[in-house]
PDB file of C-alpha atoms in Angstrom:
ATOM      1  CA  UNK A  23     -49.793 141.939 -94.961  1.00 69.00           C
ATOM      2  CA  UNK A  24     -49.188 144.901 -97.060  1.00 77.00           C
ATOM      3  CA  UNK A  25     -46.559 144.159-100.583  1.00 90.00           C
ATOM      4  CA  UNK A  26     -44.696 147.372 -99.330  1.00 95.00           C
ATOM      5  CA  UNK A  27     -43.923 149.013 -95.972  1.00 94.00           C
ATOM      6  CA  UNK A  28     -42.749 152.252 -95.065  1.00 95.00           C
ATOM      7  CA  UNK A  29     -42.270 154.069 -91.547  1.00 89.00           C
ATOM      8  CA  UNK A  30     -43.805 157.051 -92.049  1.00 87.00           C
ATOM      9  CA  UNK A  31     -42.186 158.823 -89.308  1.00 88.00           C
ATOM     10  CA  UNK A  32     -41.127 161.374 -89.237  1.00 93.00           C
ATOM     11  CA  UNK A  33     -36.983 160.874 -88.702  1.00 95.00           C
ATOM     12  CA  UNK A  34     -35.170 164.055 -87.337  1.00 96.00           C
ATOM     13  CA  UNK A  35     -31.309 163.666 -87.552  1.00 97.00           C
ATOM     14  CA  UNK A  36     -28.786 166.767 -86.772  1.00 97.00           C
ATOM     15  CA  UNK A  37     -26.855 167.992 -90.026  1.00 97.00           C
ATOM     16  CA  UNK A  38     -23.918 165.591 -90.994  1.00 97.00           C
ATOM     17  CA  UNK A  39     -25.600 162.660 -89.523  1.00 97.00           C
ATOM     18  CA  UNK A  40     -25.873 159.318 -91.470  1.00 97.00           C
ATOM     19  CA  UNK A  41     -29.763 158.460 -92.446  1.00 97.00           C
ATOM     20  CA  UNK A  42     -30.524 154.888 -92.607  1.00 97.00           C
ATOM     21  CA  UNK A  43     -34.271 154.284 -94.551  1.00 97.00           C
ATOM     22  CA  UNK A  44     -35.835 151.126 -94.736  1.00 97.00           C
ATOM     23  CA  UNK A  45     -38.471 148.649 -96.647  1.00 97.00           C
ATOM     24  CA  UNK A  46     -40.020 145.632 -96.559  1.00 97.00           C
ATOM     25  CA  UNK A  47     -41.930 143.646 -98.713  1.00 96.00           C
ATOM     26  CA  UNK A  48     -43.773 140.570 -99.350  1.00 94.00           C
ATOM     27  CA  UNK A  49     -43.808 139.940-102.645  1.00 91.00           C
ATOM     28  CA  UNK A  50     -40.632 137.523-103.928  1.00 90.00           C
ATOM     29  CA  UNK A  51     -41.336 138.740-107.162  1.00 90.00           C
ATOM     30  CA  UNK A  52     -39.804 142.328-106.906  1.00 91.00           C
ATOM     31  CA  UNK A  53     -36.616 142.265-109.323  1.00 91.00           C
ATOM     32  CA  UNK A  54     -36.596 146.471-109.507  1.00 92.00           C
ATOM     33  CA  UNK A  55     -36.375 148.557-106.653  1.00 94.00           C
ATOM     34  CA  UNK A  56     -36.283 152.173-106.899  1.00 95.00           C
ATOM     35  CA  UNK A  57     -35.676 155.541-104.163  1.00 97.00           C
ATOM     36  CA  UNK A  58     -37.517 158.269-104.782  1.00 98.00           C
ATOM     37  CA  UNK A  59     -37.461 161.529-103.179  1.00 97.00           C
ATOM     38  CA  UNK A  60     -40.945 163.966-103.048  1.00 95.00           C
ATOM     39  CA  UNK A  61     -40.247 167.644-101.977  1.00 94.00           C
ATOM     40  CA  UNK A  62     -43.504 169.479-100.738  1.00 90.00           C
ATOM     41  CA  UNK A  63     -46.080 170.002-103.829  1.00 87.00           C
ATOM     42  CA  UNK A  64     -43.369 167.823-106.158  1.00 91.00           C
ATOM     43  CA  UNK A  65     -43.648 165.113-108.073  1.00 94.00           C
ATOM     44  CA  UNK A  66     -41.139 161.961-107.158  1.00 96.00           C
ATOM     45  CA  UNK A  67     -37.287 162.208-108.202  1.00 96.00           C
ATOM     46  CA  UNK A  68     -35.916 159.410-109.233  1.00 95.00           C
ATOM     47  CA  UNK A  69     -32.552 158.965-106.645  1.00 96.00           C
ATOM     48  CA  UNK A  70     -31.314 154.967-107.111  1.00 95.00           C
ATOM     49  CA  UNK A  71     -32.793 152.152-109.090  1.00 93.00           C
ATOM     50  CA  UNK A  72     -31.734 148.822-108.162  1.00 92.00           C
ATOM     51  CA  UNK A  73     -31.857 145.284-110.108  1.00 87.00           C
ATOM     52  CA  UNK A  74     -32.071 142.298-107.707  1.00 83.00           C
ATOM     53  CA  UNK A  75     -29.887 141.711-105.099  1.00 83.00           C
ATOM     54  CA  UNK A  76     -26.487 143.579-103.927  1.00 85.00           C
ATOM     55  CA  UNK A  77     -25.573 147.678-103.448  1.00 91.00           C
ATOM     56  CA  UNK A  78     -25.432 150.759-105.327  1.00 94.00           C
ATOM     57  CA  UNK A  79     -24.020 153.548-104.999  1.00 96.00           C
ATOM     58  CA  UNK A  80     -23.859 157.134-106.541  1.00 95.00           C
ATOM     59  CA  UNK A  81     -22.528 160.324-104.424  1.00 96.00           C
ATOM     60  CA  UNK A  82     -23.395 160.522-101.027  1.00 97.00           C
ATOM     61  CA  UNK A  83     -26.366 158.061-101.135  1.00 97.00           C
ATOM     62  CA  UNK A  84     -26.369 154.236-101.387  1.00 97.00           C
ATOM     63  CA  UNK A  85     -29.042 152.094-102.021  1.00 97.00           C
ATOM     64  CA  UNK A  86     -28.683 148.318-101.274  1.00 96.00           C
ATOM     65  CA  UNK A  87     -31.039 145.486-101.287  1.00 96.00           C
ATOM     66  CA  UNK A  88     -31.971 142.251 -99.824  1.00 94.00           C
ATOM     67  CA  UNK A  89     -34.082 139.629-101.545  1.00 92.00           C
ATOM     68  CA  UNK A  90     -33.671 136.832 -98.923  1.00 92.00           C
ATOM     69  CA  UNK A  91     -35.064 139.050 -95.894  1.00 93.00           C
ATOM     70  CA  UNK A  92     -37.017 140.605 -98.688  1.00 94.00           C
ATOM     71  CA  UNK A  93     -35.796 144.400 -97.161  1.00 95.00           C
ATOM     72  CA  UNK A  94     -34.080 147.019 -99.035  1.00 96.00           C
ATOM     73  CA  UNK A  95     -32.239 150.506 -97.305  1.00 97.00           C
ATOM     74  CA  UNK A  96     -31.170 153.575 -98.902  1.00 97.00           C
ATOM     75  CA  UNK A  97     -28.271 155.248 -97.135  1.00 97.00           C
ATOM     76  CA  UNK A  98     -27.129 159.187 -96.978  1.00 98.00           C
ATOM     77  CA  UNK A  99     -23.981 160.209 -95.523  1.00 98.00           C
ATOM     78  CA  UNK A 100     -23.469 163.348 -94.652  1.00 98.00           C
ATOM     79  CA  UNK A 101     -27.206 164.682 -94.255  1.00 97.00           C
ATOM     80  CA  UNK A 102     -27.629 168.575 -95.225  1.00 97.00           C
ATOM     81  CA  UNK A 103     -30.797 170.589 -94.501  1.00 97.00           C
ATOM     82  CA  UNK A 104     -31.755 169.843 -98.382  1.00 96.00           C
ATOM     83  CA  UNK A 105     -31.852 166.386 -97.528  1.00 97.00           C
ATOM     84  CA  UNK A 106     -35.040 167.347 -95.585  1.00 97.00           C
ATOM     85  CA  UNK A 107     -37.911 165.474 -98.023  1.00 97.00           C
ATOM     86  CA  UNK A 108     -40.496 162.916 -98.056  1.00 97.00           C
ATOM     87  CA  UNK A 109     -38.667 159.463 -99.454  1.00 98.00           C
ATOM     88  CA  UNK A 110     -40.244 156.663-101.262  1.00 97.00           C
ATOM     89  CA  UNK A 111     -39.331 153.196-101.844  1.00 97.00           C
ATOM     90  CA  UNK A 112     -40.703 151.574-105.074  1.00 96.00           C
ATOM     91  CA  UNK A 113     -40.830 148.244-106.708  1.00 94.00           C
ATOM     92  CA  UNK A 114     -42.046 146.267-109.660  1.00 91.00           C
ATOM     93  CA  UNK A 115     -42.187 142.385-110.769  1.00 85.00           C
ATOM     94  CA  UNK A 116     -40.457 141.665-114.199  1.00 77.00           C
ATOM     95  CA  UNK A 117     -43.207 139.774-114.945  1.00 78.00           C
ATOM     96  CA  UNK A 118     -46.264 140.615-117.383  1.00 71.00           C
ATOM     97  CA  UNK A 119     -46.148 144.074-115.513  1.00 80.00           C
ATOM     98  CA  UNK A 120     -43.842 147.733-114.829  1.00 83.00           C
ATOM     99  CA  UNK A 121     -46.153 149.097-112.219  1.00 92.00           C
ATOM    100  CA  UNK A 122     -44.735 150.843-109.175  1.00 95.00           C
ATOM    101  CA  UNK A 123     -45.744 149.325-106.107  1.00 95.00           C
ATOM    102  CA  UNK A 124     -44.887 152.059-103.459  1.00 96.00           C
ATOM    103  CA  UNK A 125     -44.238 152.563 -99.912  1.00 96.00           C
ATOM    104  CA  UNK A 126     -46.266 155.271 -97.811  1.00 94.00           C
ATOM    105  CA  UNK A 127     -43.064 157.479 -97.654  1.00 95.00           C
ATOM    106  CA  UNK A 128     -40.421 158.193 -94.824  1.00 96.00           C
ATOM    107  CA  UNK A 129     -40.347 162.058 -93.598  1.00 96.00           C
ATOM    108  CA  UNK A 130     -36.944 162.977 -92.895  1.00 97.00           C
ATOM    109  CA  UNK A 131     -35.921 166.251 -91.360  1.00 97.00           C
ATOM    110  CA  UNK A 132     -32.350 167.470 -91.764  1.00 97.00           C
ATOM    111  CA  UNK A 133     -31.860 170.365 -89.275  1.00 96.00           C
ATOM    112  CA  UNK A 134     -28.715 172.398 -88.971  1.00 94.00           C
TER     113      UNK A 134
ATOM    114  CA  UNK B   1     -32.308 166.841-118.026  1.00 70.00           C
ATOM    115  CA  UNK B   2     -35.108 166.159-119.794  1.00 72.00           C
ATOM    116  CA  UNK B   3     -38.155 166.218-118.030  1.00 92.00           C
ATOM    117  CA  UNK B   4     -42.031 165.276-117.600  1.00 96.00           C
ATOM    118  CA  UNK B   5     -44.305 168.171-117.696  1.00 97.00           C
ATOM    119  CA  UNK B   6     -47.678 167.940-116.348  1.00 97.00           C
ATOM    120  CA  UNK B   7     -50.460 171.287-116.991  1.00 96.00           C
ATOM    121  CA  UNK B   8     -52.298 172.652-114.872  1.00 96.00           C
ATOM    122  CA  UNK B   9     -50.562 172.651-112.204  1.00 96.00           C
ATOM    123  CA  UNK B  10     -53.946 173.045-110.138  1.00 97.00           C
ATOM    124  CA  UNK B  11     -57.263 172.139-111.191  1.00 97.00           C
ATOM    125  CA  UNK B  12     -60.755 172.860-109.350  1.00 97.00           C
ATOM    126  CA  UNK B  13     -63.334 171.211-111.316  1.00 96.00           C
ATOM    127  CA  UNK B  14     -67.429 170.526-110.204  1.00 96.00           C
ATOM    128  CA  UNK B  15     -68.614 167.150-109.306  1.00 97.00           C
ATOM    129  CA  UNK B  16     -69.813 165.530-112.364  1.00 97.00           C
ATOM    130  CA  UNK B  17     -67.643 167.861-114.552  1.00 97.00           C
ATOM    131  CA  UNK B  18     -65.384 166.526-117.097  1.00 97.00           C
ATOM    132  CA  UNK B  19     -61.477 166.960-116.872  1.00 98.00           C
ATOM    133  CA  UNK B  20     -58.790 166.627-118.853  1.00 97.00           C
ATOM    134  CA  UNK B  21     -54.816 166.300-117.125  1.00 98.00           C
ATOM    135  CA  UNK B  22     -52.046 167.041-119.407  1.00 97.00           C
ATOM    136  CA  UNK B  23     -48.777 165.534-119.784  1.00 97.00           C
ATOM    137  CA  UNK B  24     -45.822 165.695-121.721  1.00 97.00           C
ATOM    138  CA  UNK B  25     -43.470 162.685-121.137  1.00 96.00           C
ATOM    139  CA  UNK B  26     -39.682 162.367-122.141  1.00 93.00           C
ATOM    140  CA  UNK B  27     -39.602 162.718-125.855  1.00 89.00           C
ATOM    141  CA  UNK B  28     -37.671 159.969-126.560  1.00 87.00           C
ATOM    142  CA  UNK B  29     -39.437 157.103-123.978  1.00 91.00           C
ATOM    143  CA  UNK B  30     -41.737 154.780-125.270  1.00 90.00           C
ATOM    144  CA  UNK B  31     -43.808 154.246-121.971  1.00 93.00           C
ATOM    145  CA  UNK B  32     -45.896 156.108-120.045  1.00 95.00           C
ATOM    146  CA  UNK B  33     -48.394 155.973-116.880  1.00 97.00           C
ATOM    147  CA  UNK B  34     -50.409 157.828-114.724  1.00 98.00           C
ATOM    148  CA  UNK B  35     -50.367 157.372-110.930  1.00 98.00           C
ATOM    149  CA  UNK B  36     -52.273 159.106-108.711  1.00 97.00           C
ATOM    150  CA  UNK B  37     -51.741 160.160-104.786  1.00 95.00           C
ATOM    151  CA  UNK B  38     -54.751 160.900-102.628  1.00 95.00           C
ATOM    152  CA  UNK B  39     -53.557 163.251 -99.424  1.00 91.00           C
ATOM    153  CA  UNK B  40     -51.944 161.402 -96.664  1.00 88.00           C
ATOM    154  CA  UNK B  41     -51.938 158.206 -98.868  1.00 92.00           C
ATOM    155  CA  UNK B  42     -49.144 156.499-100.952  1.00 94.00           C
ATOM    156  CA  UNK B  43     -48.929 156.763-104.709  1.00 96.00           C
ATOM    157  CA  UNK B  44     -51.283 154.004-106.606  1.00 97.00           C
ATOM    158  CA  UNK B  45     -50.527 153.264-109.852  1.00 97.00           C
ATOM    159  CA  UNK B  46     -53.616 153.990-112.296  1.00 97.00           C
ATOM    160  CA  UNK B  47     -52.656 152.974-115.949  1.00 97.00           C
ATOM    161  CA  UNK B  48     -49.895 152.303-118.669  1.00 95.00           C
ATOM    162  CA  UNK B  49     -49.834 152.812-122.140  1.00 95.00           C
ATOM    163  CA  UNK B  50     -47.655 151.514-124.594  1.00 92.00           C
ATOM    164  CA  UNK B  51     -47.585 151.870-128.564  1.00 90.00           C
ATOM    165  CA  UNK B  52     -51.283 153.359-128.270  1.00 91.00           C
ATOM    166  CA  UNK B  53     -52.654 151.455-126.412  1.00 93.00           C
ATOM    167  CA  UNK B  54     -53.181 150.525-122.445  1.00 95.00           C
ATOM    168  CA  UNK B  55     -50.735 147.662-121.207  1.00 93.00           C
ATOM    169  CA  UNK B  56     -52.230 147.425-118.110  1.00 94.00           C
ATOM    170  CA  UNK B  57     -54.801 149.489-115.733  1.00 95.00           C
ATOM    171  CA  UNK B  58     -55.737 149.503-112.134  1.00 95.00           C
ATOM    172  CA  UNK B  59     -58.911 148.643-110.682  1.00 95.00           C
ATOM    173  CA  UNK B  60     -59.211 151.982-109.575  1.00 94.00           C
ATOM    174  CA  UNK B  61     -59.119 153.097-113.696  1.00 96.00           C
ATOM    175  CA  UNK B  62     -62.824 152.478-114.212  1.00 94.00           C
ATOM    176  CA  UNK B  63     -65.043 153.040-116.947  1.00 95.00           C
ATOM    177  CA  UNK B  64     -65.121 156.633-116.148  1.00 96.00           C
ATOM    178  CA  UNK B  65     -61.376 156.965-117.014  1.00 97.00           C
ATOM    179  CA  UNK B  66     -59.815 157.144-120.385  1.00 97.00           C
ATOM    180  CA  UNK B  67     -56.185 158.181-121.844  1.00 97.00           C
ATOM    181  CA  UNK B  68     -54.808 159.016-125.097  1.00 95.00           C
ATOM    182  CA  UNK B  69     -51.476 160.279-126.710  1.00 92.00           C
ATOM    183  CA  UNK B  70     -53.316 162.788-129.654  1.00 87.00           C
ATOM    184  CA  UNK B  71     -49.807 163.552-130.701  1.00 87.00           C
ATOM    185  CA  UNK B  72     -46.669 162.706-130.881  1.00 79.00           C
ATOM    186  CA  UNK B  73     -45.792 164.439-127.939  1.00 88.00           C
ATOM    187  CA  UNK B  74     -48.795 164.706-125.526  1.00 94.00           C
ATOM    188  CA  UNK B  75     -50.256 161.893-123.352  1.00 96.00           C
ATOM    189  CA  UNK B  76     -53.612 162.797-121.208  1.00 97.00           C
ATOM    190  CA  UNK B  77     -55.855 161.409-118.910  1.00 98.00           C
ATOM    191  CA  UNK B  78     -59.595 162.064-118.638  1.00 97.00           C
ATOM    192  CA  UNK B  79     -62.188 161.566-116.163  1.00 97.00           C
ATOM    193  CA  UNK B  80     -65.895 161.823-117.457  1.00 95.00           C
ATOM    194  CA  UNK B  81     -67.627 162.447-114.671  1.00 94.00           C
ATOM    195  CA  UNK B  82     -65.751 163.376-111.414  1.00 96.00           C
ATOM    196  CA  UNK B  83     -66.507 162.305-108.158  1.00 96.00           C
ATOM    197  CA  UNK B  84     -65.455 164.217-104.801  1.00 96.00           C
ATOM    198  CA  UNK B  85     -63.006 160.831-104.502  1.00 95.00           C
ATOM    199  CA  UNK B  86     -61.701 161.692-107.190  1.00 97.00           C
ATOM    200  CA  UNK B  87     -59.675 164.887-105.592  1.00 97.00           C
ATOM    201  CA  UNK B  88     -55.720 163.742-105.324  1.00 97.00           C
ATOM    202  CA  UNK B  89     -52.247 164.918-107.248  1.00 97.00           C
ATOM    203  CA  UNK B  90     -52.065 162.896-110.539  1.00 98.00           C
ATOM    204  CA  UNK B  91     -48.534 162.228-111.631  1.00 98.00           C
ATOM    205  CA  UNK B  92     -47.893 161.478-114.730  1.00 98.00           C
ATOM    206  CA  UNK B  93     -44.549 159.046-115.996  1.00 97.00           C
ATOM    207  CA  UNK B  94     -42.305 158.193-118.618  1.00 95.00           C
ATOM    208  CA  UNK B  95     -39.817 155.620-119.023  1.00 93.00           C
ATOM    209  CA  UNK B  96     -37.661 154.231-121.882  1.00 87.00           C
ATOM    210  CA  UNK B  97     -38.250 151.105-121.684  1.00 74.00           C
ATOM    211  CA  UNK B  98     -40.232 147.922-119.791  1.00 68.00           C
ATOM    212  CA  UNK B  99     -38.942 146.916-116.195  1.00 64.00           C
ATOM    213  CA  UNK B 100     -35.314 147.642-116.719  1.00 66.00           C
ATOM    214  CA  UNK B 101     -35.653 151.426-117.167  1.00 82.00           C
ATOM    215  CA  UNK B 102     -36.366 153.409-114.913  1.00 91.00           C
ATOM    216  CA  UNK B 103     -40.019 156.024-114.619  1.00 94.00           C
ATOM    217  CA  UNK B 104     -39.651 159.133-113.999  1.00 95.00           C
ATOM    218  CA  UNK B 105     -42.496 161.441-112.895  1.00 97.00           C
ATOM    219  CA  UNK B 106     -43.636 164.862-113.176  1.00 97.00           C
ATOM    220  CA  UNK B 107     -44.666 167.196-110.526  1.00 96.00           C
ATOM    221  CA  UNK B 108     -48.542 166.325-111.090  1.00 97.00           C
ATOM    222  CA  UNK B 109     -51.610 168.027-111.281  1.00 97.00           C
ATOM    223  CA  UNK B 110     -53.104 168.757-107.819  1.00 97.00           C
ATOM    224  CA  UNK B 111     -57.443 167.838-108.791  1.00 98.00           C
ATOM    225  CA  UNK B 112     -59.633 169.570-106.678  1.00 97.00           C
ATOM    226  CA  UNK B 113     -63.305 168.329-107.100  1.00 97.00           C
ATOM    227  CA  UNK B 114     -65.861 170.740-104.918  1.00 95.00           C
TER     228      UNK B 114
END
């Protein structure tokens, strides 16, 4: 079983729409969780960084997490053409380590 | 907002060539890694480095793989002797602190081995 997993997809949704993203791991030790989002040729942009269990939220997007079905989402309301990037769930263990476990990415096109 | 600054941009390099990946992290974060993302693939964590010196490092940081912060504001990463394998985007990240702060990356160096 992989620690992380990502559909790839790609996910097409009409302008306005609300995106619903989603990961799963297997490792109980995860404590940070992190959304990233990778424009074409980019590096990864930090969007919401989660501690443990419970939501976040900050503008249009909201991040929440689940440690007992060991699944986190990241939310967008109101999806606008910009919107359209690769996102990237990411995770880390408190313990003896900071590395970024990562998903493979979700594609997500916004179209108007 | 600050950011991380990674030079060149591109770099095409021959196999068995030495290369050197620049960074420049946050100026005021403490920690800093290297990640790397082979096409099609997720991003793989490579190394961290902490008060000069590596915290922790990825089987796939071998022997032919080194880093160093020469100054107080540069942090690189070298590869001796490339390998065709070795052709991915190398990101390079900063963060202010262990675990409860969060990394934030550059836009990476795209290495092109021929």
């Amino acid at each position: 079983q992989k620690e992380v997993e990502q559909d790839p997809g790609p996910l097409s949704v009409p302008e306005g729409a609300i995106v619903s993203l989603n990961c799963t791991y297997s490792n109980s030790a995860f404590q940070y969780f992190m959304w990233y989002r990778q424009y074409s040729r980019k590096g990864p942009e930090l969007l919401m960084y989660t501690y443990s269990s419970g939501n976040k939220e900050d503008g249009r997007f909201t991040a929440q997490v689940d440690k007992s079905s060991k699944y986190i989402s990241l939310f967008i309301r109101d999806s606008q053409p910009s919107d359209s990037a690769t996102y990237l769930c990411a995770m880390s263990s408190p313990y003896n380590t900071d590395k970024l476990i990562f998903g493979t990415g979700t594609r997500l096109q916004v179209f108007p | 907002e600050p950011e991380v600054t990674q030079t060149p941009s591109h770099q095409v390099t021959q196999m068995g060539q030495e290369v050197i990946l620049r960074c420049v992290p946050i100026s005021n974060h403490l920690y800093f890694y290297w990640y790397r993302q082979i096409l099609g693939q997720k991003v793989e964590f490579l190394v961290s480095f902490y008060n000069n010196e590596i915290s922790e490092k990825s089987e796939i940081f071998d022997d032919q793989f080194s880093v160093e912060r020469p100054d107080g504001s540069n942090f690189t990463l070298k590869i001796r002797s490339t390998k065709l394998e070795d052709s991915a985007m190398y990101f390079c990240a900063s963060s202010g602190g262990q675990g409860d702060k969060p990394q934030h990356f550059g836009d990476g160096t795209r290495l092109s081995i021929l």
